[in-house]
């Protein structure tokens, strides 16, 4: 038995225990996690300092994600306590039918089981992912970016200690350490139910036998329509790009209708320069403001840095076509005063989040009221958009009867006699 296989087997055992655990116990674990992280903060901060020292040459935005000090500790502990206050995501009845007299069918939410998550060098993400997994009754195998290896180990140790303190299996969360571990995890389809790769996903999707949900890659767009309020469009574009550049919901490409470009772009330029954002533009953009040339590759690039590419388009239809071709189906926004244009954009742009007159930075599970999130799902199956607790559950059908037999069903009988509303499954 190789190490990863053993870890996956231990995760499966932990998942069965978690699925049967009470909400009270899981919430107690979350509260204990907050306390344990606070008690071990000196060790965690020391581990993070060692990671930062080792990460010499890392770009400033990525270094900001790597840092884990008092502010981020307070954010994750507040998040853990808030998560404990949320309703139980498992055991909820979402549908009830009476199939034949006395035979009732209930569709009930349940955990997915064992989930593998591959995430960037952002230690606070480890706490969010692991805590969401525990609250939803799942075990999780975690592989963070190598730059955060020491910090992730310190955080994971604290979370495992807290789970054991309240009688839950420490192996609900286990940390992978190498690319070889990831490669082995992708083949464990008998023990692992789902892989969630955040950010770069090509290696995972090309090699996985385990089902995957794609999350994280954010080539997000702002389209400034010809009827946009220019001042509003500038402020939305600046916030979407510069409020935090190293996140998946930051804007990476700005599309501008040709009819408004000459008014909008000269006002955008100083606002972006004030935020130290380097602008790249197509020929039409460069004819209006002095920026570097954008290439075809820029339309496909998630910068995660102080860089923004700009393209002038001839129509709403051209903007939608660009987004659907080059985007990552994450979050895209139109700035417009035209209701018809807004409706067309929100209907035809094929993304998990489609916005009107609002910063793309609002694409976040906490902002949506879901609590923390595992990631932003950009596919269409099982989950889409911010994956909070609901995204980490599936469902099963429970039939409760009293000796009914299929042989007793009459040929051509309706599938069910009547719908029973507002009745929770008693078991």
One Martini backbone bead per residue (centre of mass of N, CA, C, O) as a GRO file, in nm:
protein
  427
    1UNK     BB    1   0.092   0.039   0.027
    2UNK     BB    2   0.071   0.351  -0.041
    3UNK     BB    3   0.053   0.656   0.103
    4UNK     BB    4  -0.188   0.772  -0.055
    5UNK     BB    5  -0.374   0.531  -0.028
    6UNK     BB    6  -0.385   0.544   0.280
    7UNK     BB    7  -0.501   0.826   0.299
    8UNK     BB    8  -0.761   0.767   0.142
    9UNK     BB    9  -0.862   0.546   0.334
   10UNK     BB   10  -0.875   0.733   0.584
   11UNK     BB   11  -1.076   0.932   0.459
   12UNK     BB   12  -1.309   0.735   0.426
   13UNK     BB   13  -1.345   0.675   0.725
   14UNK     BB   14  -1.392   0.970   0.809
   15UNK     BB   15  -1.643   1.021   0.632
   16UNK     BB   16  -1.832   0.821   0.770
   17UNK     BB   17  -1.824   0.962   1.045
   18UNK     BB   18  -1.920   1.245   0.958
   19UNK     BB   19  -2.196   1.163   0.833
   20UNK     BB   20  -2.290   1.063   1.143
   21UNK     BB   21  -2.267   1.327   1.264
   22UNK     BB   22  -2.334   1.589   1.450
   23UNK     BB   23  -2.383   1.920   1.450
   24UNK     BB   24  -2.270   1.976   1.731
   25UNK     BB   25  -1.990   1.847   1.680
   26UNK     BB   26  -1.904   2.012   1.432
   27UNK     BB   27  -1.927   2.288   1.572
   28UNK     BB   28  -1.725   2.229   1.797
   29UNK     BB   29  -1.486   2.198   1.605
   30UNK     BB   30  -1.486   2.486   1.490
   31UNK     BB   31  -1.442   2.631   1.762
   32UNK     BB   32  -1.180   2.478   1.832
   33UNK     BB   33  -1.018   2.577   1.591
   34UNK     BB   34  -1.006   2.873   1.668
   35UNK     BB   35  -0.856   2.828   1.936
   36UNK     BB   36  -0.609   2.671   1.828
   37UNK     BB   37  -0.500   2.888   1.640
   38UNK     BB   38  -0.458   3.096   1.864
   39UNK     BB   39  -0.265   2.915   2.041
   40UNK     BB   40  -0.065   2.868   1.762
   41UNK     BB   41   0.036   3.141   1.637
   42UNK     BB   42   0.344   3.139   1.673
   43UNK     BB   43   0.398   2.889   1.492
   44UNK     BB   44   0.257   2.994   1.238
   45UNK     BB   45   0.422   3.256   1.198
   46UNK     BB   46   0.697   3.115   1.177
   47UNK     BB   47   0.631   2.947   0.929
   48UNK     BB   48   0.563   3.191   0.747
   49UNK     BB   49   0.838   3.331   0.763
   50UNK     BB   50   0.988   3.097   0.625
   51UNK     BB   51   0.834   3.108   0.359
   52UNK     BB   52   0.901   3.402   0.285
   53UNK     BB   53   1.208   3.369   0.282
   54UNK     BB   54   1.197   3.146   0.051
   55UNK     BB   55   1.022   3.358  -0.148
   56UNK     BB   56   1.228   3.477  -0.329
   57UNK     BB   57   1.086   3.678  -0.595
   58UNK     BB   58   0.806   3.714  -0.540
   59UNK     BB   59   0.542   3.858  -0.623
   60UNK     BB   60   0.369   4.086  -0.450
   61UNK     BB   61   0.078   3.966  -0.473
   62UNK     BB   62   0.169   3.676  -0.389
   63UNK     BB   63   0.292   3.755  -0.118
   64UNK     BB   64   0.025   3.854   0.004
   65UNK     BB   65  -0.108   3.570   0.002
   66UNK     BB   66   0.111   3.427   0.186
   67UNK     BB   67   0.051   3.593   0.413
   68UNK     BB   68   0.028   3.515   0.784
   69UNK     BB   69  -0.138   3.705   1.012
   70UNK     BB   70  -0.344   3.860   1.224
   71UNK     BB   71  -0.564   3.933   1.014
   72UNK     BB   72  -0.601   3.642   0.898
   73UNK     BB   73  -0.657   3.499   1.160
   74UNK     BB   74  -0.911   3.659   1.229
   75UNK     BB   75  -1.069   3.583   0.973
   76UNK     BB   76  -1.073   3.268   1.015
   77UNK     BB   77  -1.198   3.265   1.301
   78UNK     BB   78  -1.452   3.415   1.228
   79UNK     BB   79  -1.538   3.208   1.011
   80UNK     BB   80  -1.570   2.965   1.198
   81UNK     BB   81  -1.792   3.090   1.380
   82UNK     BB   82  -1.991   3.148   1.150
   83UNK     BB   83  -2.019   2.854   1.049
   84UNK     BB   84  -2.146   2.743   1.316
   85UNK     BB   85  -2.424   2.919   1.259
   86UNK     BB   86  -2.502   2.745   1.039
   87UNK     BB   87  -2.679   2.538   0.885
   88UNK     BB   88  -2.740   2.222   0.803
   89UNK     BB   89  -2.649   2.066   0.495
   90UNK     BB   90  -2.741   1.797   0.621
   91UNK     BB   91  -3.059   1.631   0.609
   92UNK     BB   92  -3.221   1.770   0.387
   93UNK     BB   93  -3.538   1.809   0.259
   94UNK     BB   94  -3.622   1.856  -0.105
   95UNK     BB   95  -3.824   1.598  -0.141
   96UNK     BB   96  -4.175   1.475  -0.166
   97UNK     BB   97  -4.327   1.150  -0.221
   98UNK     BB   98  -4.616   0.960  -0.301
   99UNK     BB   99  -4.624   0.675  -0.480
  100UNK     BB  100  -4.793   0.506  -0.277
  101UNK     BB  101  -4.974   0.404  -0.042
  102UNK     BB  102  -4.728   0.447   0.218
  103UNK     BB  103  -4.511   0.540  -0.006
  104UNK     BB  104  -4.212   0.723   0.057
  105UNK     BB  105  -4.025   0.991  -0.089
  106UNK     BB  106  -3.685   1.110  -0.019
  107UNK     BB  107  -3.485   1.396  -0.061
  108UNK     BB  108  -3.144   1.395   0.070
  109UNK     BB  109  -2.890   1.540   0.204
  110UNK     BB  110  -2.531   1.478   0.145
  111UNK     BB  111  -2.231   1.386   0.134
  112UNK     BB  112  -1.979   1.315  -0.085
  113UNK     BB  113  -1.692   1.256   0.104
  114UNK     BB  114  -1.410   1.262  -0.086
  115UNK     BB  115  -1.184   1.545  -0.116
  116UNK     BB  116  -0.980   1.705  -0.355
  117UNK     BB  117  -0.755   1.991  -0.303
  118UNK     BB  118  -0.615   2.239  -0.520
  119UNK     BB  119  -0.405   2.513  -0.420
  120UNK     BB  120  -0.282   2.797  -0.351
  121UNK     BB  121  -0.057   3.033  -0.192
  122UNK     BB  122  -0.312   3.031   0.054
  123UNK     BB  123  -0.358   2.961   0.376
  124UNK     BB  124  -0.659   3.049   0.430
  125UNK     BB  125  -0.780   2.834   0.235
  126UNK     BB  126  -0.739   2.586   0.411
  127UNK     BB  127  -0.941   2.661   0.632
  128UNK     BB  128  -1.190   2.693   0.456
  129UNK     BB  129  -1.197   2.413   0.328
  130UNK     BB  130  -1.189   2.232   0.582
  131UNK     BB  131  -1.441   2.355   0.725
  132UNK     BB  132  -1.647   2.295   0.504
  133UNK     BB  133  -1.606   1.994   0.502
  134UNK     BB  134  -1.689   1.936   0.793
  135UNK     BB  135  -1.973   2.065   0.796
  136UNK     BB  136  -2.050   1.864   0.534
  137UNK     BB  137  -1.910   1.568   0.597
  138UNK     BB  138  -1.613   1.585   0.486
  139UNK     BB  139  -1.327   1.475   0.344
  140UNK     BB  140  -0.976   1.604   0.304
  141UNK     BB  141  -0.742   1.666   0.045
  142UNK     BB  142  -0.441   1.868   0.059
  143UNK     BB  143  -0.294   2.102  -0.195
  144UNK     BB  144  -0.060   2.330  -0.179
  145UNK     BB  145   0.154   2.555  -0.228
  146UNK     BB  146   0.494   2.541  -0.185
  147UNK     BB  147   0.536   2.826  -0.047
  148UNK     BB  148   0.320   2.715   0.203
  149UNK     BB  149   0.411   2.454   0.353
  150UNK     BB  150   0.454   2.534   0.655
  151UNK     BB  151   0.187   2.674   0.708
  152UNK     BB  152   0.000   2.442   0.630
  153UNK     BB  153   0.103   2.243   0.842
  154UNK     BB  154   0.028   2.411   1.093
  155UNK     BB  155  -0.274   2.436   1.030
  156UNK     BB  156  -0.348   2.136   0.998
  157UNK     BB  157  -0.262   2.046   1.279
  158UNK     BB  158  -0.469   2.221   1.431
  159UNK     BB  159  -0.728   2.102   1.303
  160UNK     BB  160  -0.679   1.808   1.388
  161UNK     BB  161  -0.669   1.857   1.691
  162UNK     BB  162  -0.956   1.971   1.718
  163UNK     BB  163  -1.114   1.727   1.617
  164UNK     BB  164  -1.006   1.526   1.833
  165UNK     BB  165  -1.111   1.683   2.087
  166UNK     BB  166  -1.432   1.606   1.987
  167UNK     BB  167  -1.419   1.302   1.835
  168UNK     BB  168  -1.292   1.342   1.563
  169UNK     BB  169  -1.124   1.276   1.287
  170UNK     BB  170  -0.817   1.386   1.187
  171UNK     BB  171  -0.850   1.263   0.882
  172UNK     BB  172  -1.033   1.481   0.752
  173UNK     BB  173  -0.735   1.613   0.729
  174UNK     BB  174  -0.491   1.614   0.459
  175UNK     BB  175  -0.147   1.651   0.354
  176UNK     BB  176   0.011   1.723   0.071
  177UNK     BB  177   0.365   1.742  -0.082
  178UNK     BB  178   0.340   1.650  -0.392
  179UNK     BB  179   0.313   1.579  -0.724
  180UNK     BB  180   0.298   1.274  -0.677
  181UNK     BB  181   0.051   1.284  -0.495
  182UNK     BB  182  -0.138   1.403  -0.704
  183UNK     BB  183  -0.113   1.181  -0.919
  184UNK     BB  184  -0.224   0.961  -0.729
  185UNK     BB  185  -0.498   1.090  -0.656
  186UNK     BB  186  -0.619   1.088  -0.953
  187UNK     BB  187  -0.645   0.749  -0.934
  188UNK     BB  188  -0.851   0.733  -0.668
  189UNK     BB  189  -1.164   0.639  -0.755
  190UNK     BB  190  -1.242   0.441  -0.506
  191UNK     BB  191  -1.187   0.683  -0.265
  192UNK     BB  192  -1.244   0.932  -0.451
  193UNK     BB  193  -1.501   1.166  -0.553
  194UNK     BB  194  -1.337   1.453  -0.570
  195UNK     BB  195  -1.194   1.721  -0.767
  196UNK     BB  196  -1.044   2.051  -0.680
  197UNK     BB  197  -0.909   2.284  -0.898
  198UNK     BB  198  -0.730   2.563  -0.838
  199UNK     BB  199  -0.671   2.717  -1.107
  200UNK     BB  200  -0.455   2.537  -1.235
  201UNK     BB  201  -0.578   2.232  -1.445
  202UNK     BB  202  -0.449   2.060  -1.671
  203UNK     BB  203  -0.314   1.822  -1.523
  204UNK     BB  204  -0.571   1.718  -1.392
  205UNK     BB  205  -0.772   1.681  -1.637
  206UNK     BB  206  -0.563   1.492  -1.799
  207UNK     BB  207  -0.523   1.264  -1.533
  208UNK     BB  208  -0.805   1.205  -1.427
  209UNK     BB  209  -1.036   0.962  -1.276
  210UNK     BB  210  -1.155   1.174  -1.116
  211UNK     BB  211  -1.381   1.384  -1.065
  212UNK     BB  212  -1.422   1.730  -1.177
  213UNK     BB  213  -1.401   2.069  -1.059
  214UNK     BB  214  -1.385   2.378  -1.199
  215UNK     BB  215  -1.167   2.632  -1.062
  216UNK     BB  216  -1.046   2.989  -1.037
  217UNK     BB  217  -1.021   3.078  -1.313
  218UNK     BB  218  -0.991   3.449  -1.396
  219UNK     BB  219  -1.127   3.577  -1.690
  220UNK     BB  220  -1.234   3.883  -1.643
  221UNK     BB  221  -1.498   4.121  -1.738
  222UNK     BB  222  -1.541   4.450  -1.877
  223UNK     BB  223  -1.823   4.616  -2.027
  224UNK     BB  224  -1.842   4.918  -2.211
  225UNK     BB  225  -2.103   5.070  -2.305
  226UNK     BB  226  -2.240   5.324  -2.495
  227UNK     BB  227  -2.449   5.391  -2.230
  228UNK     BB  228  -2.256   5.460  -2.023
  229UNK     BB  229  -2.141   5.566  -1.727
  230UNK     BB  230  -1.834   5.686  -1.705
  231UNK     BB  231  -1.774   5.715  -1.403
  232UNK     BB  232  -1.875   5.437  -1.327
  233UNK     BB  233  -1.688   5.275  -1.513
  234UNK     BB  234  -1.425   5.359  -1.382
  235UNK     BB  235  -1.480   5.260  -1.090
  236UNK     BB  236  -1.535   4.963  -1.165
  237UNK     BB  237  -1.267   4.903  -1.306
  238UNK     BB  238  -1.079   4.969  -1.070
  239UNK     BB  239  -1.196   4.773  -0.862
  240UNK     BB  240  -1.175   4.509  -1.034
  241UNK     BB  241  -0.856   4.537  -1.056
  242UNK     BB  242  -0.721   4.697  -0.775
  243UNK     BB  243  -0.830   4.598  -0.499
  244UNK     BB  244  -0.739   4.288  -0.600
  245UNK     BB  245  -0.519   4.119  -0.812
  246UNK     BB  246  -0.482   3.814  -0.654
  247UNK     BB  247  -0.768   3.727  -0.787
  248UNK     BB  248  -1.025   3.562  -0.963
  249UNK     BB  249  -1.224   3.844  -0.962
  250UNK     BB  250  -1.044   3.995  -1.136
  251UNK     BB  251  -0.986   4.206  -1.382
  252UNK     BB  252  -0.827   4.151  -1.718
  253UNK     BB  253  -1.053   4.260  -1.926
  254UNK     BB  254  -1.132   4.545  -2.134
  255UNK     BB  255  -1.435   4.650  -2.284
  256UNK     BB  256  -1.502   4.891  -2.557
  257UNK     BB  257  -1.701   5.095  -2.703
  258UNK     BB  258  -1.642   5.294  -2.969
  259UNK     BB  259  -1.849   5.537  -2.893
  260UNK     BB  260  -1.691   5.573  -2.587
  261UNK     BB  261  -1.374   5.568  -2.591
  262UNK     BB  262  -1.288   5.878  -2.613
  263UNK     BB  263  -1.412   5.938  -2.324
  264UNK     BB  264  -1.316   5.699  -2.133
  265UNK     BB  265  -1.003   5.642  -2.156
  266UNK     BB  266  -0.884   5.920  -2.051
  267UNK     BB  267  -1.015   5.860  -1.760
  268UNK     BB  268  -0.884   5.585  -1.697
  269UNK     BB  269  -0.577   5.623  -1.700
  270UNK     BB  270  -0.523   5.786  -1.429
  271UNK     BB  271  -0.669   5.583  -1.243
  272UNK     BB  272  -0.470   5.346  -1.303
  273UNK     BB  273  -0.202   5.491  -1.240
  274UNK     BB  274  -0.265   5.540  -0.938
  275UNK     BB  275  -0.266   5.201  -0.911
  276UNK     BB  276  -0.031   5.079  -1.092
  277UNK     BB  277  -0.149   5.009  -1.378
  278UNK     BB  278  -0.082   4.820  -1.654
  279UNK     BB  279  -0.142   4.896  -1.992
  280UNK     BB  280  -0.311   4.725  -2.257
  281UNK     BB  281  -0.356   4.752  -2.625
  282UNK     BB  282  -0.505   4.800  -2.894
  283UNK     BB  283  -0.508   4.995  -3.164
  284UNK     BB  284  -0.757   5.167  -3.080
  285UNK     BB  285  -0.650   5.237  -2.799
  286UNK     BB  286  -0.367   5.365  -2.893
  287UNK     BB  287  -0.516   5.606  -3.046
  288UNK     BB  288  -0.603   5.739  -2.754
  289UNK     BB  289  -0.384   5.595  -2.566
  290UNK     BB  290  -0.075   5.544  -2.391
  291UNK     BB  291   0.003   5.211  -2.464
  292UNK     BB  292   0.065   4.903  -2.475
  293UNK     BB  293   0.074   4.622  -2.654
  294UNK     BB  294  -0.149   4.386  -2.742
  295UNK     BB  295  -0.211   4.044  -2.755
  296UNK     BB  296  -0.362   3.751  -2.806
  297UNK     BB  297  -0.265   3.634  -2.529
  298UNK     BB  298  -0.400   3.844  -2.338
  299UNK     BB  299  -0.699   3.733  -2.367
  300UNK     BB  300  -0.584   3.450  -2.204
  301UNK     BB  301  -0.498   3.613  -1.939
  302UNK     BB  302  -0.404   3.562  -1.596
  303UNK     BB  303  -0.230   3.781  -1.408
  304UNK     BB  304  -0.232   3.858  -1.099
  305UNK     BB  305  -0.190   4.176  -1.158
  306UNK     BB  306  -0.082   4.506  -1.265
  307UNK     BB  307  -0.278   4.418  -1.527
  308UNK     BB  308  -0.441   4.548  -1.836
  309UNK     BB  309  -0.658   4.472  -2.093
  310UNK     BB  310  -0.757   4.639  -2.407
  311UNK     BB  311  -1.072   4.656  -2.603
  312UNK     BB  312  -1.217   4.754  -2.897
  313UNK     BB  313  -1.563   4.754  -2.987
  314UNK     BB  314  -1.848   4.763  -3.210
  315UNK     BB  315  -2.026   4.574  -3.008
  316UNK     BB  316  -2.209   4.376  -2.811
  317UNK     BB  317  -2.162   4.118  -2.977
  318UNK     BB  318  -1.851   4.134  -2.967
  319UNK     BB  319  -1.823   4.115  -2.662
  320UNK     BB  320  -1.959   3.841  -2.622
  321UNK     BB  321  -1.772   3.682  -2.810
  322UNK     BB  322  -1.512   3.734  -2.656
  323UNK     BB  323  -1.591   3.613  -2.382
  324UNK     BB  324  -1.672   3.323  -2.489
  325UNK     BB  325  -1.380   3.271  -2.603
  326UNK     BB  326  -1.167   3.385  -2.360
  327UNK     BB  327  -1.301   3.304  -2.120
  328UNK     BB  328  -1.371   3.125  -1.789
  329UNK     BB  329  -1.669   3.142  -1.671
  330UNK     BB  330  -1.697   3.336  -1.424
  331UNK     BB  331  -1.688   3.686  -1.445
  332UNK     BB  332  -1.920   3.932  -1.589
  333UNK     BB  333  -1.954   4.283  -1.704
  334UNK     BB  334  -2.194   4.542  -1.748
  335UNK     BB  335  -2.193   4.886  -1.854
  336UNK     BB  336  -2.526   5.027  -1.832
  337UNK     BB  337  -2.850   5.199  -1.930
  338UNK     BB  338  -2.944   4.948  -2.103
  339UNK     BB  339  -3.171   4.703  -2.071
  340UNK     BB  340  -3.135   4.538  -2.333
  341UNK     BB  341  -2.831   4.501  -2.311
  342UNK     BB  342  -2.829   4.365  -2.036
  343UNK     BB  343  -3.005   4.121  -2.109
  344UNK     BB  344  -2.824   4.009  -2.333
  345UNK     BB  345  -2.573   3.969  -2.162
  346UNK     BB  346  -2.695   3.790  -1.926
  347UNK     BB  347  -2.791   3.564  -2.132
  348UNK     BB  348  -2.521   3.515  -2.336
  349UNK     BB  349  -2.325   3.491  -2.115
  350UNK     BB  350  -2.110   3.203  -2.026
  351UNK     BB  351  -2.142   3.246  -1.691
  352UNK     BB  352  -2.163   3.224  -1.348
  353UNK     BB  353  -2.124   3.547  -1.361
  354UNK     BB  354  -2.364   3.817  -1.421
  355UNK     BB  355  -2.330   4.171  -1.459
  356UNK     BB  356  -2.457   4.499  -1.348
  357UNK     BB  357  -2.304   4.766  -1.234
  358UNK     BB  358  -2.051   4.585  -1.108
  359UNK     BB  359  -1.814   4.447  -0.944
  360UNK     BB  360  -1.632   4.149  -0.969
  361UNK     BB  361  -1.557   4.130  -0.654
  362UNK     BB  362  -1.849   4.000  -0.574
  363UNK     BB  363  -1.728   3.712  -0.638
  364UNK     BB  364  -1.844   3.566  -0.340
  365UNK     BB  365  -1.947   3.368  -0.090
  366UNK     BB  366  -1.963   3.573   0.141
  367UNK     BB  367  -2.120   3.793  -0.012
  368UNK     BB  368  -2.366   3.589  -0.084
  369UNK     BB  369  -2.408   3.420   0.202
  370UNK     BB  370  -2.231   3.126   0.217
  371UNK     BB  371  -1.975   3.191   0.321
  372UNK     BB  372  -1.742   3.023   0.254
  373UNK     BB  373  -1.510   2.885   0.000
  374UNK     BB  374  -1.362   2.666  -0.233
  375UNK     BB  375  -1.484   2.806  -0.498
  376UNK     BB  376  -1.523   2.887  -0.845
  377UNK     BB  377  -1.744   2.748  -1.052
  378UNK     BB  378  -1.715   2.708  -1.424
  379UNK     BB  379  -1.910   2.506  -1.464
  380UNK     BB  380  -2.236   2.299  -1.487
  381UNK     BB  381  -2.181   2.065  -1.287
  382UNK     BB  382  -2.344   2.057  -0.972
  383UNK     BB  383  -2.166   2.335  -0.979
  384UNK     BB  384  -2.199   2.708  -0.955
  385UNK     BB  385  -1.987   2.908  -0.850
  386UNK     BB  386  -1.994   2.950  -0.535
  387UNK     BB  387  -1.856   2.700  -0.310
  388UNK     BB  388  -2.021   2.598  -0.058
  389UNK     BB  389  -2.197   2.389   0.121
  390UNK     BB  390  -2.387   2.296  -0.109
  391UNK     BB  391  -2.143   2.211  -0.306
  392UNK     BB  392  -2.068   1.966  -0.077
  393UNK     BB  393  -2.333   1.830  -0.178
  394UNK     BB  394  -2.573   1.585  -0.205
  395UNK     BB  395  -2.795   1.304  -0.277
  396UNK     BB  396  -3.065   1.097  -0.153
  397UNK     BB  397  -3.292   0.825  -0.168
  398UNK     BB  398  -3.576   0.772   0.045
  399UNK     BB  399  -3.759   0.475   0.118
  400UNK     BB  400  -4.080   0.446   0.290
  401UNK     BB  401  -4.241   0.150   0.405
  402UNK     BB  402  -4.499  -0.149   0.415
  403UNK     BB  403  -4.452  -0.392   0.187
  404UNK     BB  404  -4.420  -0.300  -0.089
  405UNK     BB  405  -4.483  -0.397  -0.436
  406UNK     BB  406  -4.427  -0.395  -0.770
  407UNK     BB  407  -4.645  -0.617  -0.844
  408UNK     BB  408  -4.888  -0.415  -0.738
  409UNK     BB  409  -4.855  -0.246  -0.972
  410UNK     BB  410  -5.018  -0.095  -1.212
  411UNK     BB  411  -5.058  -0.069  -1.528
  412UNK     BB  412  -5.009   0.274  -1.587
  413UNK     BB  413  -4.949   0.395  -1.336
  414UNK     BB  414  -4.879   0.640  -1.169
  415UNK     BB  415  -4.591   0.738  -1.014
  416UNK     BB  416  -4.790   0.918  -0.838
  417UNK     BB  417  -5.050   1.039  -0.638
  418UNK     BB  418  -4.895   1.257  -0.446
  419UNK     BB  419  -4.790   1.555  -0.301
  420UNK     BB  420  -4.572   1.614  -0.028
  421UNK     BB  421  -4.555   1.885   0.178
  422UNK     BB  422  -4.353   1.973   0.429
  423UNK     BB  423  -4.178   1.689   0.470
  424UNK     BB  424  -3.969   1.533   0.665
  425UNK     BB  425  -3.744   1.306   0.716
  426UNK     BB  426  -3.744   1.076   0.987
  427UNK     BB  427  -3.438   0.923   0.898
   0.00000   0.00000   0.00000
